[in-house]
Amino acid sequence: NENATYTITQDATTKVVTVDIPNNQTTVQTVGGGASTYAGLPDGVDNLGTIVYVDGAITSLGGTVQKDTEVTISTENDIVISDHLKYTKYNENGNPGDPDYVAPHVPTDKNDPDYGKNLLGLVAWGGNVRIGTSAPDNVDVHAVTMARNGYFQVDNYNSAAVGPRGTATLLGGAITQFYGAFGLFNGQTGAQVSGYGRNFVYDSRTLLGKSPPYFPSMRAFIAFTNDIMDKKVFQQGGF
């Protein structure tokens, strides 16, 4: 029914939060227990969007972002992606490497049948954003990811036992403190040895000022200089 549904498991407790946009109500159900329905949607005072905050780590994350939903998932520690994270509405044709491949994107034209407002942010304040070993081959991650003090990386990226896993396609962006590894390939043959190959696609909507709700941003840009020696200068042919 085009509802946004969040299934959250902690220890032995599982709760299902259903956001019914057409009827402007939200239901919280405890699996094996009761349910409560509230008037309104969890999208902030100014309808900015939804934030899911975890005071700890997220050990298994996957799913589909409903076409009318903008959400940020934030945690103090690691976020482990265990399945595809995909937008309901987006466009992609072919496979990476094909001559006629069209990279994934969300059209900005409201008349386009693939238009959607779906947008996801992942923020790991003190940890890393990781693609786990249980994630599928040729995994899709549609999100703007941020690891403020860490990296965006694949678990066991260098494990021959795990082996090659195809391509990891990111539609969004990666903001990290350190550059994370995704896989290894044979330097002589070019063959993939382990992990994923990268297919990172910039979400052009962010160029238009869009960002996931409550996503960290810089409100001002400050530049300073001491003298001419700290200015970077390039001139073709030397000085």
C-alpha positions in Angstrom: 0.0 0.0 0.0 3.0 2.3 -0.5 3.7 2.4 3.2 7.2 2.8 4.6 8.0 -0.1 6.9 10.9 -0.4 9.3 11.7 -3.7 11.0 14.1 -3.2 13.9 15.5 -6.1 16.0 17.4 -5.7 19.2 18.3 -8.9 21.1 15.1 -10.9 21.3 12.7 -8.0 20.6 11.5 -7.1 17.1 9.4 -4.0 16.4 7.8 -3.1 13.1 7.1 0.6 12.5 4.7 1.3 9.6 4.4 4.8 8.3 1.1 5.2 6.5 1.6 8.3 4.4 -1.8 8.5 2.7 -3.7 8.2 6.0 -1.2 10.3 8.0 -0.6 7.8 10.8 2.2 5.6 12.2 1.8 2.1 13.8 4.4 0.6 16.1 3.9 -3.2 16.5 5.9 -5.5 18.8 6.2 -8.9 17.1 4.4 -11.4 19.4 2.8 -8.5 21.3 0.5 -5.6 20.8 0.5 -2.6 18.5 -0.1 1.2 18.9 -1.2 3.6 16.2 -0.4 7.3 16.4 -1.6 10.3 14.4 1.0 11.9 12.2 4.3 10.9 10.6 7.8 10.7 12.0 9.2 13.3 9.6 10.0 16.3 11.9 8.3 19.5 12.6 9.0 20.9 9.1 8.5 17.6 7.3 12.2 17.4 6.8 12.3 13.6 6.9 12.9 10.7 9.2 16.0 9.9 11.3 16.7 6.5 12.9 19.3 6.8 15.6 21.1 3.9 17.3 23.2 4.4 20.4 25.5 1.5 19.6 26.1 -0.5 16.4 24.0 -1.7 13.5 25.0 -5.2 12.7 22.7 -6.0 9.8 21.1 -3.4 7.4 19.3 -3.9 4.2 16.1 -3.0 2.4 14.2 -0.7 0.0 13.5 3.0 0.6 9.9 3.9 -0.2 9.5 6.3 -3.1 8.1 9.2 -0.9 10.6 8.7 2.0 13.7 10.6 2.9 15.5 9.0 5.9 18.9 9.1 7.6 20.2 6.1 9.7 22.7 7.2 12.3 24.8 5.3 14.8 27.5 5.9 17.3 29.5 2.9 16.1 29.6 0.7 12.9 27.0 0.2 10.3 27.2 -3.2 8.6 25.3 -3.6 5.3 24.2 -7.2 4.9 21.8 -6.9 1.9 21.0 -4.5 -1.0 20.0 -1.0 0.0 17.9 0.3 -2.9 15.5 3.0 -3.8 12.0 2.1 -4.9 12.2 4.6 -7.7 15.3 4.9 -9.8 16.5 4.2 -13.3 19.3 1.9 -14.5 19.8 0.0 -17.7 22.3 -2.8 -18.5 25.3 -3.8 -16.4 28.5 -2.0 -15.5 31.0 -2.4 -18.3 28.4 -2.7 -21.1 28.8 -0.2 -23.9 25.2 1.0 -23.5 25.2 0.9 -19.7 23.1 3.7 -18.1 24.3 4.2 -14.5 21.7 4.3 -11.7 20.1 7.6 -11.0 16.9 9.1 -9.7 15.3 11.4 -12.3 14.6 15.0 -11.1 11.7 15.5 -13.6 8.5 14.8 -11.8 6.9 13.7 -15.1 9.4 10.9 -15.4 7.8 7.5 -14.3 10.9 6.7 -12.3 10.8 10.0 -10.4 10.8 9.6 -6.6 11.8 11.5 -3.5 13.5 8.5 -2.0 16.8 9.5 -0.4 18.9 7.7 2.2 21.8 8.8 4.4 24.0 6.6 6.5 26.1 8.2 9.3 28.6 6.4 11.5 29.8 9.0 14.0 32.5 7.0 15.7 32.8 3.9 13.6 32.8 2.6 10.0 30.3 1.9 7.2 31.1 -1.7 6.2 29.7 -4.1 3.6 29.5 -7.4 5.4 30.6 -10.8 4.2 27.0 -11.9 4.1 26.0 -9.2 1.6 25.1 -10.5 -1.9 27.4 -10.5 -4.9 27.0 -7.4 -7.1 25.5 -5.5 -4.1 23.7 -2.2 -4.6 24.0 0.6 -2.1 21.8 3.6 -2.7 22.8 6.1 -0.1 25.0 9.0 0.9 27.4 7.4 3.4 29.5 9.2 6.0 32.1 7.7 8.4 33.2 10.8 10.3 36.2 9.1 11.9 36.4 5.9 9.9 36.1 4.4 6.5 33.7 2.9 4.0 35.0 -0.6 3.3 34.3 -4.3 2.5 34.8 -6.9 5.2 37.3 -9.6 4.2 38.0 -7.7 0.9 41.4 -9.5 0.7 40.1 -13.0 1.5 40.7 -15.6 -1.2 38.4 -18.0 0.8 35.5 -15.5 0.3 36.7 -14.9 -3.3 35.5 -12.4 -5.9 32.0 -10.9 -5.3 31.3 -8.9 -8.5 30.7 -5.2 -8.4 29.5 -2.9 -5.6 27.4 -0.1 -7.1 27.0 3.0 -4.9 24.4 5.6 -5.9 25.1 8.5 -3.7 28.4 9.5 -2.1 31.1 8.5 0.3 32.4 10.9 3.0 35.1 9.3 5.1 38.1 10.1 7.2 40.1 7.2 5.6 40.0 5.5 2.2 38.6 2.0 2.6 39.5 -1.1 0.5 36.9 -3.0 -1.5 38.8 -5.8 -3.3 41.9 -7.1 -4.9 42.8 -7.9 -8.5 45.6 -9.6 -10.2 48.1 -7.0 -11.4 49.2 -9.1 -14.4 46.0 -10.5 -15.7 43.5 -7.9 -14.3 41.3 -10.8 -13.0 39.4 -10.1 -9.8 40.8 -12.0 -6.8 38.6 -11.1 -3.9 36.0 -8.5 -2.8 34.2 -6.2 -5.1 35.0 -3.9 -8.0 33.8 -0.3 -7.5 31.0 1.3 -9.5 30.6 4.6 -7.6 27.9 6.8 -9.1 27.4 10.4 -7.8 23.8 11.2 -7.0 23.4 14.4 -9.0 20.5 15.6 -6.8 23.0 16.6 -4.1 24.4 19.1 -6.6 21.0 20.8 -6.6 21.2 21.2 -2.8 19.4 17.9 -1.8 20.7 16.0 1.2 19.4 13.3 3.5 17.4 14.7 6.5 19.5 16.0 9.4 22.6 15.1 7.5 25.8 16.8 8.8 26.9 19.7 6.6 29.2 22.6 6.6 27.3 25.9 6.8 30.3 28.1 5.8 33.5 27.8 3.9 36.5 29.6 5.4 39.8 30.1 3.7 42.9 31.7 5.2 46.5 32.4 4.2 49.6 33.4 5.9 51.7 34.5 3.0 52.3 33.7 -0.7 54.3 30.5 0.2 51.2 28.6 1.2 49.4 29.3 -2.1 49.3 26.3 -4.5 50.3 27.4 -8.0 50.5 25.5 -11.2 52.0 26.8 -14.5 52.4 24.6 -17.6 56.1 24.4 -18.6 57.3 25.4 -15.1 58.2 28.8 -13.7 
